[in-house]
XYZ file of C-alpha atoms in Angstrom:
532
model
C 11.256 -20.263 26.561
C 11.221 -16.338 25.986
C 9.492 -16.941 22.608
C 6.787 -18.992 23.568
C 5.441 -16.559 25.991
C 4.655 -13.471 23.924
C 3.477 -15.790 21.063
C 1.298 -17.882 23.112
C -0.146 -14.703 24.807
C -0.840 -12.967 21.722
C -2.304 -16.386 20.050
C -4.394 -17.891 23.059
C -7.132 -18.892 20.754
C -5.128 -19.939 17.989
C -2.960 -22.161 20.401
C -6.162 -24.415 20.771
C -6.249 -25.305 17.042
C -5.596 -28.839 16.211
C -2.058 -29.055 15.160
C -0.748 -25.857 16.613
C 1.082 -27.462 19.400
C 2.986 -29.743 16.929
C 3.742 -27.202 14.953
C 5.215 -24.865 17.614
C 7.342 -27.552 18.903
C 8.677 -29.030 15.480
C 9.759 -25.625 14.072
C 10.530 -23.687 17.507
C 14.030 -23.042 16.466
C 12.678 -21.575 13.331
C 9.927 -19.634 15.199
C 12.336 -18.060 17.591
C 14.618 -16.654 15.055
C 11.740 -15.286 12.859
C 10.078 -13.896 16.165
C 13.290 -12.211 17.276
C 14.267 -10.590 13.878
C 10.406 -9.332 13.186
C 9.306 -8.616 16.654
C 8.012 -5.078 17.443
C 8.383 -3.892 21.249
C 5.249 -1.874 22.007
C 3.821 -2.092 25.568
C 0.386 -2.799 26.662
C -2.620 -4.002 24.670
C -1.595 -2.547 21.217
C 1.817 -4.572 21.635
C -0.439 -7.669 22.108
C -2.481 -7.046 19.230
C 0.637 -6.347 17.250
C 2.033 -9.753 18.173
C -0.960 -11.520 16.991
C -0.607 -9.639 13.721
C 2.755 -10.686 13.577
C 2.109 -14.431 14.150
C -0.339 -14.540 11.470
C 2.034 -12.622 8.880
C 4.910 -15.216 9.645
C 2.269 -18.041 9.558
C 1.479 -17.084 5.893
C 4.908 -15.690 4.707
C 8.364 -16.016 6.009
C 11.666 -17.274 4.901
C 10.287 -20.913 4.763
C 8.007 -19.664 1.924
C 10.839 -17.894 -0.061
C 11.859 -20.751 -2.137
C 8.178 -21.447 -3.151
C 5.897 -19.944 -5.723
C 3.873 -18.047 -3.076
C 1.952 -14.656 -3.653
C 0.026 -12.621 -0.899
C -3.468 -13.917 -0.599
C -5.576 -11.319 0.735
C -7.003 -13.563 3.573
C -3.643 -15.232 4.596
C -4.237 -18.913 5.366
C -7.209 -18.454 7.469
C -10.561 -18.794 5.432
C -12.529 -19.372 2.508
C -13.011 -15.630 1.619
C -11.774 -14.480 -1.729
C -11.235 -18.127 -2.865
C -7.445 -17.546 -1.859
C -7.010 -14.858 -4.340
C -3.890 -12.226 -4.813
C -5.281 -8.679 -5.088
C -3.112 -5.795 -4.188
C -2.321 -6.376 -0.632
C 1.305 -7.007 -1.034
C 1.342 -2.958 -1.176
C 0.714 -3.104 2.554
C 2.935 -6.404 3.219
C 6.102 -5.756 1.500
C 7.353 -2.520 3.326
C 7.282 -4.456 6.658
C 9.081 -7.473 4.966
C 11.663 -5.384 3.106
C 13.598 -4.588 6.243
C 12.947 -7.872 8.027
C 13.026 -10.623 5.526
C 14.095 -9.062 2.080
C 14.634 -12.378 0.645
C 10.722 -12.920 1.360
C 10.170 -9.828 -0.571
C 12.402 -10.777 -3.469
C 10.526 -14.152 -3.768
C 7.056 -12.360 -3.928
C 8.509 -9.956 -6.543
C 9.592 -13.454 -8.484
C 5.988 -14.613 -8.018
C 4.946 -11.476 -9.924
C 7.562 -11.859 -12.480
C 6.741 -15.177 -13.287
C 3.194 -13.993 -14.340
C 4.514 -11.003 -16.090
C 3.717 -12.944 -19.549
C 0.000 -13.475 -18.394
C 0.011 -9.473 -17.455
C 1.194 -8.702 -20.962
C -1.138 -10.849 -22.533
C -4.197 -9.380 -20.629
C -2.834 -5.846 -21.731
C -2.892 -7.069 -25.501
C -6.410 -8.414 -24.871
C -7.715 -5.001 -24.527
C -5.507 -3.489 -27.296
C -2.591 -2.033 -25.004
C 0.991 -2.744 -24.960
C 2.966 -3.522 -21.752
C 1.552 -5.368 -18.705
C -1.704 -4.982 -16.961
C -1.754 -6.886 -13.497
C -5.178 -8.266 -12.871
C -7.464 -7.029 -9.809
C -8.064 -10.885 -8.607
C -5.842 -13.717 -9.681
C -5.118 -17.397 -8.775
C -2.267 -19.574 -9.370
C -1.635 -18.881 -13.114
C -1.897 -15.026 -12.945
C -4.915 -14.444 -15.055
C -7.879 -12.315 -14.066
C -10.371 -14.201 -11.542
C -12.492 -11.205 -10.641
C -16.080 -12.366 -10.499
C -18.741 -10.553 -12.888
C -21.558 -10.907 -10.245
C -21.696 -10.159 -6.798
C -24.484 -10.663 -4.228
C -25.966 -7.956 -2.036
C -27.066 -9.896 1.192
C -29.577 -6.868 2.089
C -31.458 -6.889 -1.005
C -30.893 -10.596 -2.236
C -29.898 -9.219 -5.587
C -27.004 -10.253 -7.920
C -25.267 -7.120 -9.294
C -22.777 -6.425 -11.945
C -19.245 -6.366 -10.496
C -16.711 -4.169 -12.498
C -13.879 -4.524 -10.022
C -11.687 -5.798 -12.623
C -11.361 -2.128 -13.876
C -8.981 -1.498 -10.852
C -5.836 -1.077 -13.065
C -3.755 0.476 -10.236
C -2.496 -3.216 -9.397
C 0.406 -2.584 -11.616
C 1.648 0.666 -9.989
C 1.722 -1.581 -6.697
C 3.752 -4.157 -8.182
C 6.018 -1.255 -9.506
C 6.088 0.513 -6.223
C 7.152 -2.690 -4.481
C 9.909 -3.094 -6.839
C 11.246 0.177 -6.201
C 11.261 0.091 -2.638
C 12.413 -3.142 -2.154
C 15.636 -2.291 -3.990
C 15.812 0.865 -2.357
C 15.690 -0.975 1.417
C 17.971 -4.044 0.268
C 20.388 -2.118 -2.085
C 19.692 -5.123 -4.491
C 20.907 -3.510 -7.762
C 21.073 -6.988 -9.331
C 17.332 -7.438 -8.909
C 16.540 -3.915 -10.309
C 18.931 -4.360 -13.381
C 17.140 -7.651 -14.335
C 13.716 -9.058 -12.981
C 12.814 -5.706 -11.321
C 13.785 -3.819 -14.678
C 11.692 -6.109 -16.739
C 8.276 -5.704 -14.494
C 8.795 -1.944 -14.196
C 9.404 -1.247 -18.001
C 6.339 -3.296 -18.963
C 4.054 -1.596 -16.430
C 5.371 1.916 -17.743
C 4.751 0.614 -21.091
C 1.024 -0.161 -20.020
C 0.426 3.215 -18.553
C 2.152 5.088 -21.406
C -0.152 3.274 -23.886
C -3.232 3.937 -21.650
C -2.920 7.622 -21.470
C -4.960 9.754 -24.119
C -4.046 13.418 -25.002
C -6.930 15.971 -24.359
C -6.632 18.926 -26.508
C -8.898 21.151 -24.437
C -7.435 20.193 -21.232
C -3.788 19.939 -22.469
C -3.431 17.070 -20.374
C -2.984 13.447 -20.902
C -5.954 11.182 -19.280
C -6.569 7.546 -18.260
C -10.223 6.957 -19.016
C -12.437 3.943 -17.942
C -11.048 2.742 -14.539
C -11.993 2.319 -11.065
C -9.871 3.191 -8.023
C -9.331 1.553 -5.009
C -12.326 3.000 -3.214
C -14.641 0.698 -5.060
C -17.761 2.431 -4.145
C -17.726 4.123 -7.283
C -17.691 2.162 -10.591
C -19.607 4.240 -12.975
C -20.964 7.686 -13.354
C -24.668 8.031 -12.381
C -27.019 6.820 -14.987
C -24.203 6.050 -17.490
C -24.452 3.178 -19.898
C -20.863 2.057 -19.477
C -18.844 1.147 -16.466
C -15.410 3.021 -15.596
C -14.445 6.445 -14.391
C -12.029 9.098 -15.801
C -8.849 10.625 -14.315
C -8.988 8.529 -11.020
C -6.466 11.056 -8.951
C -4.628 7.791 -7.325
C -4.465 5.989 -10.687
C -3.130 8.998 -12.385
C -0.447 10.173 -10.081
C 0.896 6.541 -9.168
C 1.060 6.091 -12.989
C 3.122 9.294 -13.399
C 5.134 7.955 -10.616
C 5.729 4.717 -12.407
C 6.948 6.367 -15.650
C 9.190 8.771 -13.739
C 10.770 5.613 -11.919
C 10.972 3.451 -15.189
C 12.819 6.477 -16.834
C 15.018 6.901 -13.641
C 15.879 3.359 -13.533
C 16.855 3.293 -17.663
C 19.224 6.056 -17.103
C 21.031 4.137 -14.301
C 21.144 0.988 -16.134
C 24.729 -0.427 -17.763
C 24.442 0.630 -21.459
C 24.266 -3.102 -22.880
C 21.307 -4.015 -20.483
C 19.571 -0.860 -21.129
C 19.763 -1.415 -24.871
C 18.614 -4.880 -24.388
C 15.614 -4.082 -22.580
C 14.494 -1.041 -24.814
C 14.945 -3.371 -27.937
C 12.911 -6.047 -26.206
C 10.330 -3.893 -25.537
C 10.211 -2.535 -29.007
C 10.846 1.168 -27.751
C 12.639 3.909 -29.331
C 13.860 7.347 -27.792
C 10.648 9.110 -29.259
C 8.622 6.930 -27.203
C 10.814 7.427 -23.894
C 10.491 11.314 -24.550
C 6.861 10.769 -24.772
C 6.881 8.853 -21.334
C 8.798 11.869 -19.943
C 6.040 14.247 -21.242
C 2.966 11.907 -19.788
C 4.809 11.507 -16.521
C 4.531 15.444 -16.399
C 1.109 15.916 -17.800
C -1.379 13.423 -16.471
C -4.609 15.026 -15.369
C -5.320 15.518 -11.653
C -8.844 16.814 -11.148
C -9.902 19.124 -8.404
C -12.987 20.911 -7.101
C -13.784 23.182 -4.483
C -10.151 23.820 -3.450
C -9.352 19.994 -3.023
C -7.935 17.102 -5.079
C -10.860 15.245 -6.505
C -11.194 11.560 -6.342
C -11.852 11.335 -10.025
C -12.939 13.797 -12.996
C -16.811 14.779 -11.959
C -16.790 13.805 -8.307
C -17.406 17.309 -7.289
C -20.757 17.219 -9.277
C -21.877 14.286 -7.114
C -24.534 14.822 -4.537
C -23.912 15.328 -0.765
C -25.073 12.347 1.269
C -27.345 12.512 4.738
C -24.436 11.012 6.693
C -26.158 11.897 10.122
C -29.520 10.506 8.996
C -27.973 7.177 7.586
C -26.212 6.742 10.781
C -29.334 7.222 12.957
C -31.277 4.940 10.715
C -28.516 2.109 10.358
C -26.085 2.473 13.251
C -23.026 0.754 11.048
C -22.719 2.243 7.692
C -19.369 0.705 6.845
C -21.035 -1.152 3.805
C -23.060 2.007 2.730
C -22.961 0.706 -0.667
C -25.143 -2.249 -0.034
C -27.478 -0.086 1.951
C -28.097 2.263 -0.679
C -28.665 -0.451 -3.354
C -31.195 -2.095 -1.074
C -33.042 1.304 -0.868
C -33.121 1.261 -4.771
C -30.329 3.991 -4.894
C -26.678 3.811 -5.697
C -23.596 5.007 -4.233
C -22.545 6.081 -7.385
C -24.779 9.089 -6.916
C -22.943 10.483 -3.858
C -19.669 11.997 -2.623
C -19.129 8.960 -0.409
C -16.092 6.456 -0.027
C -15.646 3.015 1.229
C -11.737 3.960 1.574
C -10.646 7.401 0.646
C -8.164 6.470 -2.369
C -6.777 10.140 -2.910
C -5.528 9.861 0.773
C -3.626 6.599 -0.173
C -1.341 8.900 -1.659
C -0.247 10.052 1.753
C 0.334 6.555 2.665
C 2.487 5.870 -0.313
C 4.520 9.044 -0.195
C 6.244 11.131 2.288
C 5.072 14.527 2.641
C 8.255 15.815 0.643
C 7.752 13.215 -2.233
C 4.302 13.979 -2.500
C 4.940 17.644 -2.820
C 7.671 16.866 -5.425
C 5.376 14.633 -7.461
C 2.683 17.014 -7.966
C 5.034 19.793 -8.735
C 6.067 17.542 -11.518
C 2.569 17.249 -12.735
C 2.287 21.312 -12.573
C 0.284 21.573 -9.334
C 1.267 23.565 -6.025
C 0.547 20.946 -3.140
C 0.975 22.869 0.177
C 0.015 22.190 3.708
C -3.182 24.071 3.455
C -4.553 22.139 0.237
C -3.457 18.855 1.884
C -5.280 19.444 5.187
C -8.509 20.653 3.216
C -8.376 17.420 0.954
C -8.140 15.339 4.361
C -10.929 17.041 6.030
C -13.231 16.580 2.823
C -12.612 12.721 2.732
C -12.872 12.238 6.440
C -16.194 13.763 6.371
C -17.290 11.429 3.498
C -15.651 7.977 4.100
C -17.638 5.130 5.644
C -14.467 2.664 6.401
C -16.130 -0.134 4.588
C -12.660 -1.674 4.093
C -10.200 -2.708 6.976
C -7.469 -0.879 5.135
C -9.287 2.536 5.494
C -8.559 2.892 9.403
C -5.024 2.168 8.684
C -4.454 4.487 6.051
C -6.407 7.335 7.664
C -4.276 6.377 10.844
C -0.976 6.719 8.977
C -1.819 9.803 7.200
C -3.232 11.705 10.429
C -0.077 10.690 12.683
C 1.806 12.534 10.097
C 0.112 15.817 10.109
C -2.739 15.478 13.077
C -1.370 13.528 15.795
C -4.447 14.165 18.036
C -7.035 12.518 15.689
C -4.859 9.841 14.656
C -5.412 7.326 17.566
C -9.003 6.594 16.627
C -7.970 5.222 13.243
C -5.155 3.613 14.641
C -7.272 1.506 17.060
C -9.707 0.864 14.202
C -6.862 -0.863 12.199
C -5.458 -2.683 15.469
C -9.058 -4.080 16.185
C -10.053 -4.908 12.634
C -10.052 -8.566 13.149
C -9.546 -9.022 16.727
C -12.961 -7.259 17.124
C -14.394 -8.204 13.941
C -15.363 -4.717 12.940
C -16.538 -5.368 9.803
C -19.181 -7.547 11.204
C -18.713 -11.267 10.210
C -15.751 -10.988 7.729
C -13.198 -12.186 9.928
C -14.642 -15.778 10.420
C -14.025 -16.038 6.597
C -10.332 -15.196 7.086
C -8.102 -12.593 8.428
C -7.167 -9.392 6.578
C -3.483 -9.858 6.092
C -2.902 -6.526 4.446
C -4.289 -4.438 7.330
C -2.463 -6.788 9.883
C 1.007 -6.301 8.332
C 0.030 -2.466 7.750
C -0.324 -2.045 11.570
C 3.273 -3.538 12.156
C 4.372 -1.108 9.430
C 2.863 1.818 10.972
C 4.823 1.245 14.113
C 8.056 0.523 11.894
C 7.755 2.865 9.217
C 4.793 5.339 9.795
C 5.471 6.477 13.137
C 9.367 7.130 13.089
C 8.922 8.523 9.502
C 11.206 5.977 8.089
C 12.199 5.910 4.407
C 14.895 4.019 2.592
C 15.728 6.422 -0.246
C 18.899 8.077 -1.835
C 21.364 5.619 -0.196
C 20.242 6.653 3.380
C 17.922 5.993 6.252
C 15.485 8.868 6.727
C 13.712 9.371 10.061
C 11.116 11.941 10.855
C 9.494 10.751 14.099
C 5.614 11.588 14.675
C 4.781 9.620 18.148
C 1.439 9.412 19.127
C 1.087 9.897 22.943
C -0.581 6.574 23.168
C 2.385 5.014 21.310
C 5.177 7.176 22.416
C 7.472 4.343 23.479
C 8.245 1.594 21.025
C 11.333 -0.142 19.360
C 12.048 -2.693 16.702
C 15.211 -3.998 14.891
C 15.518 -4.100 11.008
C 17.699 -5.018 8.130
C 19.072 -2.387 6.017
C 21.382 -2.823 3.012
C 23.339 -5.938 4.349
C 23.336 -4.602 8.050
C 21.531 -7.121 10.493
C 19.663 -5.834 13.363
C 19.853 -2.276 13.053
C 18.116 -1.010 16.390
C 15.712 1.642 16.683
C 14.064 2.890 19.911
C 12.115 6.071 20.321
C 11.234 6.954 24.356
C 10.704 10.297 25.942
C 11.777 12.410 22.994
C 14.830 10.777 22.336
C 15.809 8.394 19.584
C 18.470 5.563 19.659
C 20.121 4.186 16.604
C 22.563 1.023 16.953
C 24.433 -0.545 14.004
C 25.593 -3.983 14.942
C 29.361 -4.340 14.586
C 30.296 -5.740 11.056
C 32.598 -5.345 8.324
C 29.913 -3.274 6.230
C 29.942 0.424 5.528
C 28.507 3.184 8.113
C 24.845 4.055 7.695
C 23.975 7.528 6.790
C 20.872 8.789 8.654
C 18.995 11.925 7.591
C 16.567 13.672 10.186
C 14.636 16.614 9.517
C 17.306 18.950 10.970
C 20.573 17.049 10.633
C 22.514 14.354 9.264
C 24.539 11.685 11.177
C 26.520 8.545 10.227
C 26.580 5.768 12.384
C 29.526 3.315 12.347
C 29.046 -0.588 12.835
C 29.489 -1.358 16.393
C 28.131 2.471 17.446
C 25.043 3.780 18.868
C 23.633 7.093 18.229
C 21.521 9.125 20.688
C 19.034 11.839 19.240
C 17.220 14.379 21.028
C 14.267 14.929 18.892
C 12.756 18.485 18.476
C 9.531 19.349 20.355
């Protein structure tokens, strides 16, 4: 059968695993349907790797798990690393599921909602209101992050402060909003989603402190996604101030929560506000905080955090000559008696994560709301700054860099896209794949083809497309589900895009491109010639 050929070709090693043959036979019909609905059509070696990634994603998360209380384990079902914990990897998984299996996305968001009480208790334990989702969690949603970790280079056990990554809540809120945009699930947004969004926004509002000197609100004592920096050099306490990624996404969450409240039916709005103990004065303060959160800059670029510009420069060429692979630069420096906290060096550039989450237009609008003019020149300088200072010690780093570069510098993107594709196939992190695959990076590569290259967004009641084909991936196609339409087909080839909406009794789909808007009715196919 057609399904077994690409599946087995992509999983020739996995096929020999005990029980795999029985699994494939007993669930053949289900696998065929899942594969048909979720597959991406990409030729050559990239296509084979993407099919392998799809296999691992569907083995971990599929409609078969939608009725179970299942989160997104960072290493899927394939190893002991991270002890099966849930981090923020759903941020890279749900965008793909939203337009293929929205029922799975909804179930994963319900998983987070069931642990909302625990998140509120965690916030209360540090004297904050709202919900603080943990960096690592297990079955009951409590914080499970280790407090010590081993550096195998030095043999020393070191303090682990990664529980200070408060940005997980923003990831949950982002997924709530994007799921509802893609699915049109207003019922979820007005009920479960609204409860999570409101409590996460409440936490950020209560975490912001006013700085009279700056005339800005600040968020102090956190860690960003980068993880290399957990404190200032020689500081006696962990944490960093005004991490740009954390502050900008917090401002976005506050803005979306206020927008959600404005659109709710009045009885539901009143119920939520009363339950959260909010009043009109506090909601006005949310509006102010969403416009005044501090974003640090240095040397004409966005700073990773306040004080980043004062750190020392690292001799990157020297360390590469001495060590070759410096992905885990933090371990190398600690073994030398030094600390990565002293340097402008990133495991993954979390400032550039903003370009992964938000389209160029959204990012410009978000910075404008915060009182900053973000133009192409500033973003390009920021991109160059962090490209030169990132060791890619995370499998997500190549994915994010490839994504951002595909939107603005296509000739440089392919190197990072290849890194993302080969992360587990070639075990680029040096032994970590044996402890379990990296599910977020795998799903992210599928999403790169589905959403990144065609510039696909689902917002304002329309399907937005801004194709940015790479020469190495200039021909591809896939089908998606969008607001009740099953099997909407998109294919890009030779400077043309084909959009097909299957016959149904649903409403037409509004499609927005850079230079035009088209409406495609069920049963129609639209051919668009793309600008050079």
